[in-house]
mmCIF file of C-alpha atoms in Angstrom:
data_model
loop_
_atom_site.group_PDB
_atom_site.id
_atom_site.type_symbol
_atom_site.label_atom_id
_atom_site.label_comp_id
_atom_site.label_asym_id
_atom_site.label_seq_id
_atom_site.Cartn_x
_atom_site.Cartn_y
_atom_site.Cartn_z
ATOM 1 C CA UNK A 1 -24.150 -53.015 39.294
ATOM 2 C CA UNK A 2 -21.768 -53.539 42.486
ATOM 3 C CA UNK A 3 -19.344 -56.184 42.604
ATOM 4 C CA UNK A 4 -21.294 -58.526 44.824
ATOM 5 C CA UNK A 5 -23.961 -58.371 42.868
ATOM 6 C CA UNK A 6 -21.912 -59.575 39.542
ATOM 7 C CA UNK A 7 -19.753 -61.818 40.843
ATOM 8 C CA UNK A 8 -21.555 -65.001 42.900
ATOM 9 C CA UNK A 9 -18.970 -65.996 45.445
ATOM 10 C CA UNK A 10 -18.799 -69.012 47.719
ATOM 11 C CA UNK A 11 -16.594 -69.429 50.703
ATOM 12 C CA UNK A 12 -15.053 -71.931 52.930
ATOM 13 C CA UNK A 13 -12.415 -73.367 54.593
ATOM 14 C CA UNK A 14 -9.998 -74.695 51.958
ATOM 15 C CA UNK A 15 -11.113 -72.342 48.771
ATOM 16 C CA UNK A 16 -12.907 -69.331 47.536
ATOM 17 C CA UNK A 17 -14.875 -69.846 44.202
ATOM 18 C CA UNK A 18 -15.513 -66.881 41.871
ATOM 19 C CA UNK A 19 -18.195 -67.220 38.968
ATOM 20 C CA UNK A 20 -18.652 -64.460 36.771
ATOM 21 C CA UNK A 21 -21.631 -63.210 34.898
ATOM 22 C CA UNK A 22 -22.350 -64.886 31.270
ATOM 23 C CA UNK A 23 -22.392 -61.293 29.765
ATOM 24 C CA UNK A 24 -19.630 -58.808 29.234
ATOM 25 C CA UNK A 25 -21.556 -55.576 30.327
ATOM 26 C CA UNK A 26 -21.939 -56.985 33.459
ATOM 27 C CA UNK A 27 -17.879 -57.758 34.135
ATOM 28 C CA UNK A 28 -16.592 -56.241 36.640
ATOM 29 C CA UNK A 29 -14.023 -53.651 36.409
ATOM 30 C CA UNK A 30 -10.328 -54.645 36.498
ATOM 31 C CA UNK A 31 -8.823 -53.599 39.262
ATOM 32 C CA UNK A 32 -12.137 -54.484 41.723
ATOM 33 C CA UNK A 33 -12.094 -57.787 40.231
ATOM 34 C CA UNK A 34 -8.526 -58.291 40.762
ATOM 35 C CA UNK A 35 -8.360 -57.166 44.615
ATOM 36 C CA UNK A 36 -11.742 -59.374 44.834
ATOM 37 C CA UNK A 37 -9.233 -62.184 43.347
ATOM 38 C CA UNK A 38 -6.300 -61.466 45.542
ATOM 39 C CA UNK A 39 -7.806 -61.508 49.021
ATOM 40 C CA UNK A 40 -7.795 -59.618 51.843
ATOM 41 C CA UNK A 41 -4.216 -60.932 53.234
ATOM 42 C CA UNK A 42 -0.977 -60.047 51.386
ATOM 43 C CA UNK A 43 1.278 -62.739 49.603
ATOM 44 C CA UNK A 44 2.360 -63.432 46.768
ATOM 45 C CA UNK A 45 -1.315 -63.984 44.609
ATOM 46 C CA UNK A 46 -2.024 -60.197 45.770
ATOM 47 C CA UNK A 47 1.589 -58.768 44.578
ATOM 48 C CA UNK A 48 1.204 -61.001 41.462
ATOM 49 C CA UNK A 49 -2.179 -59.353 40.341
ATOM 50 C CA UNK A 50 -1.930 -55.511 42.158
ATOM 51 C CA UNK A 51 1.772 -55.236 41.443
ATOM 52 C CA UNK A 52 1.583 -52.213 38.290
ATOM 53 C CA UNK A 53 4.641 -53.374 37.341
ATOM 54 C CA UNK A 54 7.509 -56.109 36.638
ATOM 55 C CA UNK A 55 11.238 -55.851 36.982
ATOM 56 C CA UNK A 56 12.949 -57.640 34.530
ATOM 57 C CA UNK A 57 16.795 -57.405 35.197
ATOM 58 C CA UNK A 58 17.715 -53.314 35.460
ATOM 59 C CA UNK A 59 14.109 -52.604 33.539
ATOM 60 C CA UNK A 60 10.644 -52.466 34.498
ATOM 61 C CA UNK A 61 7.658 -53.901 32.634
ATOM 62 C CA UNK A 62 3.723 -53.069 32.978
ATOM 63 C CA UNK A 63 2.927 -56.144 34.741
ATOM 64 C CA UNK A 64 1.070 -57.832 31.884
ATOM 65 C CA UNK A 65 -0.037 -60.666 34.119
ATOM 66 C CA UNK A 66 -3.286 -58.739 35.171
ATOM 67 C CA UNK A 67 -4.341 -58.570 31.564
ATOM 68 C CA UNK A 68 -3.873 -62.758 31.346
ATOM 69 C CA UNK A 69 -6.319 -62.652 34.921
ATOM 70 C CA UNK A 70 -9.035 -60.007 33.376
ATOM 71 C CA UNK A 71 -12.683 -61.227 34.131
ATOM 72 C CA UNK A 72 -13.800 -63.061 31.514
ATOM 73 C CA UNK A 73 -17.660 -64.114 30.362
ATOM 74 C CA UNK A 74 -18.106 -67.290 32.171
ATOM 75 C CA UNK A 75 -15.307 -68.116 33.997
ATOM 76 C CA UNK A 76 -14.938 -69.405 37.405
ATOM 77 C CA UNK A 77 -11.546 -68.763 39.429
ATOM 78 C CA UNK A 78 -10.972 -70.858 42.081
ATOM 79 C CA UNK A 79 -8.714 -69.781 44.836
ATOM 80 C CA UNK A 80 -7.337 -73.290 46.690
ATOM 81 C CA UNK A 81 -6.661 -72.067 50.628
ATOM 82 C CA UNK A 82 -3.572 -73.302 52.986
ATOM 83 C CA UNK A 83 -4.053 -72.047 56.490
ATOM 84 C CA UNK A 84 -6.277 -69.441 54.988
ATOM 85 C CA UNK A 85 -4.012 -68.343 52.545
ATOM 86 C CA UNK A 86 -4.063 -68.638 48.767
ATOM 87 C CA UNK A 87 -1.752 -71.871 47.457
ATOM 88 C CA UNK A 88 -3.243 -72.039 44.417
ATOM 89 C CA UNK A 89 -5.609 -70.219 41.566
ATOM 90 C CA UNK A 90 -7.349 -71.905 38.737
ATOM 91 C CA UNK A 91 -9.420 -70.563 36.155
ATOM 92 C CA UNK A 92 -11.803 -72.519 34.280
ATOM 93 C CA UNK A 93 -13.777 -71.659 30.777
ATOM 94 C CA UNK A 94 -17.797 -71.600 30.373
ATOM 95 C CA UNK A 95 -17.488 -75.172 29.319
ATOM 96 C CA UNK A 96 -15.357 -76.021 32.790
ATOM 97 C CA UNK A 97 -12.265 -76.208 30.909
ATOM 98 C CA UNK A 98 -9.321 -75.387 32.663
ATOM 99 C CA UNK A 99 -6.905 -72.273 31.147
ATOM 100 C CA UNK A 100 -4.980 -70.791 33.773
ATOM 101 C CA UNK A 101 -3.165 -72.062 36.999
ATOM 102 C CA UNK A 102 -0.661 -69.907 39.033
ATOM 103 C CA UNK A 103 1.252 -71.111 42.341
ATOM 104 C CA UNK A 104 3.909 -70.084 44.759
ATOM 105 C CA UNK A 105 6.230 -72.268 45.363
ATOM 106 C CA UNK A 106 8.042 -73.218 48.892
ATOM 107 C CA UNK A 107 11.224 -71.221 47.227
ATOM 108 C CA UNK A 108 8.945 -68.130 45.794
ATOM 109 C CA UNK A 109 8.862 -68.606 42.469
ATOM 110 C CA UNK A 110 5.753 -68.018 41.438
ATOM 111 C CA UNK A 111 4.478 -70.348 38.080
ATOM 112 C CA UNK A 112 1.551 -69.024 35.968
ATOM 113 C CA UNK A 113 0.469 -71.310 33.144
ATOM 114 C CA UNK A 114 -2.332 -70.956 30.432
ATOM 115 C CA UNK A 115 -3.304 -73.882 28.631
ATOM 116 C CA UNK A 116 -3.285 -72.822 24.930
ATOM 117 C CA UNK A 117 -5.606 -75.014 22.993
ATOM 118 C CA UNK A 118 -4.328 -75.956 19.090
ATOM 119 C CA UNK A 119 -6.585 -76.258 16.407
ATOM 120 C CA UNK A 120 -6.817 -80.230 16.222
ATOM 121 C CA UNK A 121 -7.552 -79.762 20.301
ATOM 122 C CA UNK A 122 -4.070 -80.395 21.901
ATOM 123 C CA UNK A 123 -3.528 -78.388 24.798
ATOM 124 C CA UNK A 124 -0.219 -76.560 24.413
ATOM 125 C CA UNK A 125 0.845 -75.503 27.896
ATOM 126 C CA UNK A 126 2.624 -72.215 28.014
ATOM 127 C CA UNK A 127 4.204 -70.867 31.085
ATOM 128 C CA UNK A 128 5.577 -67.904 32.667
ATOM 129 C CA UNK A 129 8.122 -67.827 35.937
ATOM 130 C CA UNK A 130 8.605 -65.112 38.445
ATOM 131 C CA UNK A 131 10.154 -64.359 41.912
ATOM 132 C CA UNK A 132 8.064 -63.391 44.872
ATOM 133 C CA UNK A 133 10.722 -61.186 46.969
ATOM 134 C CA UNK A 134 8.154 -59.656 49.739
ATOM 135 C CA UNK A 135 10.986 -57.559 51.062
ATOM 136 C CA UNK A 136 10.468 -55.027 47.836
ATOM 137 C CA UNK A 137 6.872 -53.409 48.471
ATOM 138 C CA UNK A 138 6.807 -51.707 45.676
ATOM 139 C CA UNK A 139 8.180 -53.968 43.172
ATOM 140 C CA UNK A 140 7.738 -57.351 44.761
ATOM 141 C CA UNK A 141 7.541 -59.585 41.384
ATOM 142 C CA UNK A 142 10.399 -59.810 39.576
ATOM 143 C CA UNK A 143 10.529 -61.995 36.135
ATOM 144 C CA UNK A 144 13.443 -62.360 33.040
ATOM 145 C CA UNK A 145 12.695 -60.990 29.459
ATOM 146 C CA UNK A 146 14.977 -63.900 28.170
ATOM 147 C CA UNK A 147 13.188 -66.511 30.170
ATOM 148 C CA UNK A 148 9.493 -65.072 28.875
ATOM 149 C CA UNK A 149 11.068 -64.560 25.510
ATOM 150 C CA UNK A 150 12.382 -68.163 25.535
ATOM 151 C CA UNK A 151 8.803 -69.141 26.456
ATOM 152 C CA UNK A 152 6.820 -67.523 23.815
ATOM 153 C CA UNK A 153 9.188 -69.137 20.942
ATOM 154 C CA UNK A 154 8.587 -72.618 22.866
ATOM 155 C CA UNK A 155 4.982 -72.225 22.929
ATOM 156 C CA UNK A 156 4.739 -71.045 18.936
ATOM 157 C CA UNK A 157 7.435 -74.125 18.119
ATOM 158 C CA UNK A 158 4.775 -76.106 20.412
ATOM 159 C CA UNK A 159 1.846 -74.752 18.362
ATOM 160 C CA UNK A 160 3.326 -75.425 15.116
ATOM 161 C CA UNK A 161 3.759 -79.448 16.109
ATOM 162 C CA UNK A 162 -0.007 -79.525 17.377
ATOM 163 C CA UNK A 163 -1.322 -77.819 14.241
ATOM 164 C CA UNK A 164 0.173 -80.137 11.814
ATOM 165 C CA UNK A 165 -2.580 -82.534 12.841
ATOM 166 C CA UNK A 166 0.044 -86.012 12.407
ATOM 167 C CA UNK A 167 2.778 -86.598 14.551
ATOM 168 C CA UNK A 168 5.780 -84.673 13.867
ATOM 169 C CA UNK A 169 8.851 -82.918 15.144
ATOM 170 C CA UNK A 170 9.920 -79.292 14.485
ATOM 171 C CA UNK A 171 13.464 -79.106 12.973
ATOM 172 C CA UNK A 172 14.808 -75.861 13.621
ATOM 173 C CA UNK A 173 16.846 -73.426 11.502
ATOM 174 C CA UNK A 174 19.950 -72.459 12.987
ATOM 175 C CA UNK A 175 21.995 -71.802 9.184
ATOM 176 C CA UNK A 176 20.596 -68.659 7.530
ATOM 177 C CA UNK A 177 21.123 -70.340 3.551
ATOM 178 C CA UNK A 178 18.897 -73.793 4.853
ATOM 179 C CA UNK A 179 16.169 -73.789 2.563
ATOM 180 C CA UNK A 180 12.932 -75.732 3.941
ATOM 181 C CA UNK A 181 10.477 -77.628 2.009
ATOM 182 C CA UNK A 182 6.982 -78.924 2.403
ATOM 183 C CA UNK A 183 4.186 -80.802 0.283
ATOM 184 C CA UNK A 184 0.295 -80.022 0.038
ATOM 185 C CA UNK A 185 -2.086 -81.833 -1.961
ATOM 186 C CA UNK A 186 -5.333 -79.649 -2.955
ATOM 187 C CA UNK A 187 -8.442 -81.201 -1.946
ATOM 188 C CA UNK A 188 -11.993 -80.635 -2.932
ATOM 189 C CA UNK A 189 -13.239 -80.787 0.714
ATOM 190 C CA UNK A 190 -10.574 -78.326 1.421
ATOM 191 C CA UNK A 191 -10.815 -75.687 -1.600
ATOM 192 C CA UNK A 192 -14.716 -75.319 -1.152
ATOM 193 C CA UNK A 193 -13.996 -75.118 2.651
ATOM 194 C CA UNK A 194 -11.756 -72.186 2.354
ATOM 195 C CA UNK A 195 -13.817 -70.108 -0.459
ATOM 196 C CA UNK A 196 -16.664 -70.960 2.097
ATOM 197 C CA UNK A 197 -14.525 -69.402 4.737
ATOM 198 C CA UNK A 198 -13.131 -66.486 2.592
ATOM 199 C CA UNK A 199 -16.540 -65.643 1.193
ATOM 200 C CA UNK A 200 -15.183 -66.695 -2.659
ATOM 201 C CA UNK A 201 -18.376 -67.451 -4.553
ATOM 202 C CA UNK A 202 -16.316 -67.864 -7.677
ATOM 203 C CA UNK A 203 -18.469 -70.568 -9.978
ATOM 204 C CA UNK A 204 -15.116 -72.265 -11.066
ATOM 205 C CA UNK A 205 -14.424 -73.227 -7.183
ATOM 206 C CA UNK A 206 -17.516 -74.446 -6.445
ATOM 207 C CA UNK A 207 -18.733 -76.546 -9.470
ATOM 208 C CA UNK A 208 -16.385 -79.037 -10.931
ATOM 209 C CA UNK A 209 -16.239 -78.763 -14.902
ATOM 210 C CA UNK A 210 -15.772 -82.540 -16.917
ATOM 211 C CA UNK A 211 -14.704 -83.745 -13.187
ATOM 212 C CA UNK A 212 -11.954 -81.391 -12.178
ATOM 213 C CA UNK A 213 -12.434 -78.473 -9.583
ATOM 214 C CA UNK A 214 -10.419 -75.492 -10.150
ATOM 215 C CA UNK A 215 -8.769 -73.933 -6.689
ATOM 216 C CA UNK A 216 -7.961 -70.708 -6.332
ATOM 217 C CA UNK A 217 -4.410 -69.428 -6.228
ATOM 218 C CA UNK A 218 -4.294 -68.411 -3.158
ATOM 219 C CA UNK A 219 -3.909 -71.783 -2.472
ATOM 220 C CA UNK A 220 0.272 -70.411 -3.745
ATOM 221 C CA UNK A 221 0.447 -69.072 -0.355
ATOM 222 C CA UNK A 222 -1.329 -71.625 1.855
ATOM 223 C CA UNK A 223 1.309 -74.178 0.880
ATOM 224 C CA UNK A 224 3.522 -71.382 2.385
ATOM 225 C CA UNK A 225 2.395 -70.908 5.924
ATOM 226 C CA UNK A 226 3.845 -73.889 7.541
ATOM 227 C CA UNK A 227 7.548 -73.130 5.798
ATOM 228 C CA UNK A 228 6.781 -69.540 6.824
ATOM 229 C CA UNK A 229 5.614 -70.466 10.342
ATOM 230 C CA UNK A 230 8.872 -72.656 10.882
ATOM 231 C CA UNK A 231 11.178 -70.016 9.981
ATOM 232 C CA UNK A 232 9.672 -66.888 12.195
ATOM 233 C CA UNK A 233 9.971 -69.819 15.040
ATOM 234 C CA UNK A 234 13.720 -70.282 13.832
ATOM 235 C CA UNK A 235 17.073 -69.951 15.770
ATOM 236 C CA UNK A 236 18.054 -67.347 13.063
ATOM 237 C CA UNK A 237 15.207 -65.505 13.345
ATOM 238 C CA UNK A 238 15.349 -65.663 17.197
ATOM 239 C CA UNK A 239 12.533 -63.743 19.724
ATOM 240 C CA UNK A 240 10.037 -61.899 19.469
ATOM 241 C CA UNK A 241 7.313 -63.674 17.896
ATOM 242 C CA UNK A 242 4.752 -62.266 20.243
ATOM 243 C CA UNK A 243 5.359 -58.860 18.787
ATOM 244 C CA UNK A 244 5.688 -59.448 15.097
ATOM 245 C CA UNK A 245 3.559 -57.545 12.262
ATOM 246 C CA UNK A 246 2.909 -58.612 9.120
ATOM 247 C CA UNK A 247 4.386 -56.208 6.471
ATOM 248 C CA UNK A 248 3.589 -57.417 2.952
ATOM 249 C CA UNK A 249 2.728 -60.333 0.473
ATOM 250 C CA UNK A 250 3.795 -60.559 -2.734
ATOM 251 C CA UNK A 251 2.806 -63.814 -5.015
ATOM 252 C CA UNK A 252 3.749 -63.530 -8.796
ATOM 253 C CA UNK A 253 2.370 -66.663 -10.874
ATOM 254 C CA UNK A 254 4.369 -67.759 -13.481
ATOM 255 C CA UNK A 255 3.908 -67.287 -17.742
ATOM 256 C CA UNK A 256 1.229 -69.354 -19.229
ATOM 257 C CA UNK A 257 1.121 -71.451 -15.859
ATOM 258 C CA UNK A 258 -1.938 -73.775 -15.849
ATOM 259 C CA UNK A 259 -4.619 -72.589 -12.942
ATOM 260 C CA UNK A 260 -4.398 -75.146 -9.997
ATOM 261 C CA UNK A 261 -6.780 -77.860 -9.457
ATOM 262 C CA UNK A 262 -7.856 -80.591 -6.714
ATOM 263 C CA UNK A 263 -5.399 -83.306 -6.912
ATOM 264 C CA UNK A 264 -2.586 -80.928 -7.495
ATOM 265 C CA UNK A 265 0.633 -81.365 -5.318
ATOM 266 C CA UNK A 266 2.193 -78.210 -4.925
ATOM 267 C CA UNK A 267 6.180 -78.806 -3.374
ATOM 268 C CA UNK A 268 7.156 -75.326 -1.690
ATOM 269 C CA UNK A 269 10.907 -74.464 -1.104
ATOM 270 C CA UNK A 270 11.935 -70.888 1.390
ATOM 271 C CA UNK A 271 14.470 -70.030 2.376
ATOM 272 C CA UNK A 272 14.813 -66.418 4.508
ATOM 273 C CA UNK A 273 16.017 -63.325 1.911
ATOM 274 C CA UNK A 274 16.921 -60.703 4.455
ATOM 275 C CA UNK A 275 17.004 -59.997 8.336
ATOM 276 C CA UNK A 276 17.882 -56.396 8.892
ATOM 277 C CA UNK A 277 17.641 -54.208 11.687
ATOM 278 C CA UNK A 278 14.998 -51.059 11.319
ATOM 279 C CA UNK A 279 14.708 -48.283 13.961
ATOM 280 C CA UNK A 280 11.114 -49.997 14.811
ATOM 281 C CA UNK A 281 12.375 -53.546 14.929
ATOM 282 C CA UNK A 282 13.903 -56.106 13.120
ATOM 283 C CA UNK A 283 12.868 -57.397 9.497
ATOM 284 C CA UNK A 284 12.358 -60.596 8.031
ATOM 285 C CA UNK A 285 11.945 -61.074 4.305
ATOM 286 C CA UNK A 286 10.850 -64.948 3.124
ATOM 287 C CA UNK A 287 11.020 -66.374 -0.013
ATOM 288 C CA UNK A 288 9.288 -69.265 -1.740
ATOM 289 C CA UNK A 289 9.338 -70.840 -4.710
ATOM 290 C CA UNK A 290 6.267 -73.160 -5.647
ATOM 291 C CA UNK A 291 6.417 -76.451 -8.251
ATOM 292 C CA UNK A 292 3.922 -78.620 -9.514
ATOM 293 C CA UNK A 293 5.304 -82.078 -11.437
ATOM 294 C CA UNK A 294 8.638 -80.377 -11.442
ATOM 295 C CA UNK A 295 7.881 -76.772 -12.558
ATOM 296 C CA UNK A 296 7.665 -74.127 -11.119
ATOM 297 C CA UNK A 297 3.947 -72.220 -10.542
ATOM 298 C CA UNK A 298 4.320 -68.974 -8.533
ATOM 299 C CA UNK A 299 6.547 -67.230 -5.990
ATOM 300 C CA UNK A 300 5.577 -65.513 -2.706
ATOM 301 C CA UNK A 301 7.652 -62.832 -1.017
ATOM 302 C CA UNK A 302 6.371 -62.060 2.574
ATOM 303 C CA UNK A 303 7.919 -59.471 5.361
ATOM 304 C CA UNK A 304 7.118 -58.903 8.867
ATOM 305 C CA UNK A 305 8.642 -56.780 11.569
ATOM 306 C CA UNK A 306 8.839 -57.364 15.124
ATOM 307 C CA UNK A 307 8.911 -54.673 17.143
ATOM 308 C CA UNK A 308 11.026 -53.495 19.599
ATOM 309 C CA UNK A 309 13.539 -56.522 19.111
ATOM 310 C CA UNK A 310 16.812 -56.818 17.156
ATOM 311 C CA UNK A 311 19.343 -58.854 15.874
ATOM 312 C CA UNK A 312 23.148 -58.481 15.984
ATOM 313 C CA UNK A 313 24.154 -56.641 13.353
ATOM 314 C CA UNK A 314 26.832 -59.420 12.642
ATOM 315 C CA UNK A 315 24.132 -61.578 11.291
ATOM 316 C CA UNK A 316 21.897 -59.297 9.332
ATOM 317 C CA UNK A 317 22.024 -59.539 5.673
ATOM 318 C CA UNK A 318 19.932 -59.206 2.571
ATOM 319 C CA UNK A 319 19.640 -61.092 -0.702
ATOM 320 C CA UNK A 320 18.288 -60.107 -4.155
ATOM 321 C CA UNK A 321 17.710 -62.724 -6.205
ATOM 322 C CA UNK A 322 17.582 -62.421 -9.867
ATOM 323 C CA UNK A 323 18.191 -58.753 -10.369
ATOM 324 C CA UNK A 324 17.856 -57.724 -14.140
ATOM 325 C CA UNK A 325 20.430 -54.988 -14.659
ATOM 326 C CA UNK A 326 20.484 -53.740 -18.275
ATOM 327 C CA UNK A 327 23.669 -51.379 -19.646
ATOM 328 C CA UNK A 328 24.392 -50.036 -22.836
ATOM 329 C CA UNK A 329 28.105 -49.755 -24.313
ATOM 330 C CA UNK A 330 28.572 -47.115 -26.440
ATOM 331 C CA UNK A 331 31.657 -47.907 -28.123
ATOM 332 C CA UNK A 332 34.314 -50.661 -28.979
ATOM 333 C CA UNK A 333 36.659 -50.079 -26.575
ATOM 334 C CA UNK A 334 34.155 -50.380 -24.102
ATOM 335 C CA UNK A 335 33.539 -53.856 -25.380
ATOM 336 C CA UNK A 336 36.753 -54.577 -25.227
ATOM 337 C CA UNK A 337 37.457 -53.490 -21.544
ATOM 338 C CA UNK A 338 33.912 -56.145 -21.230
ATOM 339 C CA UNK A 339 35.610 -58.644 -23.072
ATOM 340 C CA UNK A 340 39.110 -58.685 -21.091
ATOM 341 C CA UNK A 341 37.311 -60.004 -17.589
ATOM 342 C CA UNK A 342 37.677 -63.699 -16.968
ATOM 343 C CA UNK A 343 34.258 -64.161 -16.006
ATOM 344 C CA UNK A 344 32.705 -62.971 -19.513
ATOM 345 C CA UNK A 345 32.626 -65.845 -21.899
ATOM 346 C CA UNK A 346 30.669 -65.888 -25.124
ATOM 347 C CA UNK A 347 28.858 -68.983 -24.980
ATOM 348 C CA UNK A 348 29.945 -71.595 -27.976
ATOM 349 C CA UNK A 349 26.398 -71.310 -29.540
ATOM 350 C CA UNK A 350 26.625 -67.568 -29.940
ATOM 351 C CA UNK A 351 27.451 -66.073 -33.472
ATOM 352 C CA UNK A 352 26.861 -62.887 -32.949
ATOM 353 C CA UNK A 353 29.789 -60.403 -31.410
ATOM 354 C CA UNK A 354 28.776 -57.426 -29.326
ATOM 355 C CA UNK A 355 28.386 -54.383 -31.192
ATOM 356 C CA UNK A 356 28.665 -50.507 -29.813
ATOM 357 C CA UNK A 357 24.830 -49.694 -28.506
ATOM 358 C CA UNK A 358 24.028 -52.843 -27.929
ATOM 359 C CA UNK A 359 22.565 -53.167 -25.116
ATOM 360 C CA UNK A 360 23.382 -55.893 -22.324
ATOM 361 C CA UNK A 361 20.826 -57.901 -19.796
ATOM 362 C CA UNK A 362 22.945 -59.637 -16.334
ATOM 363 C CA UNK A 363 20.897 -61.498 -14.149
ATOM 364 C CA UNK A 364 22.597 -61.158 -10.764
ATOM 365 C CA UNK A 365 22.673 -62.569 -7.093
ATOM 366 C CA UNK A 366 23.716 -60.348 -4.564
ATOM 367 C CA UNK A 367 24.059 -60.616 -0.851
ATOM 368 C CA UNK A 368 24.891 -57.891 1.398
ATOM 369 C CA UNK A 369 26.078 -58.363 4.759
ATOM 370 C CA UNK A 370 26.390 -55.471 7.566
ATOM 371 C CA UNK A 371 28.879 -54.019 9.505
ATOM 372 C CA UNK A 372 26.414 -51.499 10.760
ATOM 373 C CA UNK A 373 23.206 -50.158 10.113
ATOM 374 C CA UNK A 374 23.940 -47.789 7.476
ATOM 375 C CA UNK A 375 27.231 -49.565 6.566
ATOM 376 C CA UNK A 376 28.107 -52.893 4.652
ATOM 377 C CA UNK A 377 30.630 -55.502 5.408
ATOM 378 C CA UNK A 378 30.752 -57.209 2.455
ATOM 379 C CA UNK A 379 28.773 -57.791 -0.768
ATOM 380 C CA UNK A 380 28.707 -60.949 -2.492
ATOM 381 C CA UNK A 381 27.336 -61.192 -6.374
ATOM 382 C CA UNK A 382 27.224 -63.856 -9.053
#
């Protein structure tokens, strides 16, 4: 199928109006819908989507706008006209909602916008900036990782505020030991809604036994993700959000810990455990610690790297909570050599006096800060 064929167009004075087909075998091939898009007259909407790449400072980027402008099932682009040239390009959904505008503005800078859509229905704006210097055929659009890095945190801190489905502000992190805490209260509506959506068929989550419905734990780490989400958007955690992969969770549930139920309040504390640089990326560990009427249920461990960015190694560090170190001393003088440090005190309770071979439990805190990579600065433990 040929382009024209695909693609209805109509024409005139002040705009040209692009609706593609309803089905996605019958899209048109990038770069023939692109060109279509641009026009036969060069300016800036033809460098914007022909351009292969972006240069950003002393670097160039694959220009990663075309991908945003791909044909689409159902859209309609509208190109808005100025003395026959293109001012103005919006792009509209199936259901005529709008998601993308891009201009040029009297001083070049070009401003391309998608309108991100949250899931209570606010439309989060998120927009990108570049130059339009004509002068540079080859490379005409130029653009600023920090600016589009800067942008991509503001639309996820954005996001965050628009899913929490009340009004509320996002309080950012800027102090590595701030530990952040939240409140969810299990709901029958919402526990059979999410074994509905998980495909959990479990008879204890779907029929309620003398009144009470049993949730599953999972729900440990659900009262997690909006601590967790608040911290990857975090001044310590800084960019890269667009490019981080989740690693690893890790939820123990505590001893003899009753299962959770609707009505239950579960209070979640994190804080972030580690932020180290990897030859991939950089890694973020989270921890959380989840209570119910004061005690605690379960903890969840989570990582995720994000490629290709990194932190200072000035502020990377680790933590390792609650390490269980067990040594044995073989002989009286080493209990003596034990006994002669400040910090070991035999608690007033205690009647028994170390013996040789028996063996000793510490529960320690450490925290490990850089000075490079491979290399430590300083290591902290109590």
């Amino acid at each position: 199928m040929s382009l024209s064929e695909s693609v209805d167009v109509c024409e005139s004075e002040t705009e040209r109006v692009f609706v593609l087909p309803t089905q996605a075998d019958c899209l048109p091939e990038l770069d023939a819908w692109l060109q279509m898009l641009a026009g036969p007259h060069k300016g800036w909407l033809h460098a914007l989507v022909t351009a292969s790449a972006i240069i950003q400072g002393a670097k160039y980027a694959d220009n990663y706008t075309r991908k945003l402008l791909r044909a689409r099932p159902g859209r309609t682009a509208t190109v808005h006209l100025e003395g026959g040239l293109p001012s103005l390009l919006t792009i509209v959904d199936a259901d005529g909602v709008l998601e993308l505008t891009t201009k040029c503005d009297a001083d070049r800078t070009v401003r391309l916008t998608v309108y991100h859509k949250s899931l209570y229905g606010v439309v989060v704006p998120f927009s990108l900036e570049f130059t339009y210097n004509p002068s540079q055929n080859l490379t005409p659009i130029h653009g600023s990782k920090q600016r589009d890095n800067e942008s991509v945190r503001q639309l996820c801190i954005d996001t965050w505020v628009a899913n929490a489905g009340v009004p509320t502000v996002f309080e950012d992190v800027v102090d590595p030991n701030t530990v952040v805490k939240s409140s969810l209260t299990i709901t029958e509506e919402h526990s059979r809604g999410f074994c509905e959506s998980v495909g959990n068929q479990a008879w204890q989550y779907t029929f309620a036994r003398d009144g009470i419905l049993q949730a599953p734990m999972e729900y440990a780490h659900i009262s997690f993700t909006r601590n967790m989400l608040r911290l990857l958007q975090s001044s310590v955690f800084g960019f890269g959000q667009v490019n981080v992969v989740h690693l690893y969770n890790d939820v123990t549930l505590e001893d003899g810990a009753r299962p959770l139920i609707s009505g239950d309040e579960l209070i979640t504390s994190a804080r972030i455990d580690g932020l180290v640089n990897l030859v991939p990326g950089k890694k973020i560990t989270l921890y959380c610690t989840i209570e119910r009427h004061g005690k605690k249920v379960a903890t969840v461990k989570s990582a995720f790297l994000s490629r290709s960015h990194y932190i200072d190694i000035a502020n990377a560090f680790e933590r390792y909570p609650q390490q269980l170190i067990t040594i044995m001393l073989p002989s009286a003088a080493d209990i003596a050599a034990l006994e002669l440090n400040e910090w070991f005190i035999y608690c007033e309770d205690t009647a028994a006096i170390l013996k040789p071979n028996t063996p000793i439990e510490f529960c320690l805190d450490s925290e490990y800060r850089y000075k490079s990579t491979n290399v430590y600065s300083s290591i902290n433990t109590t």
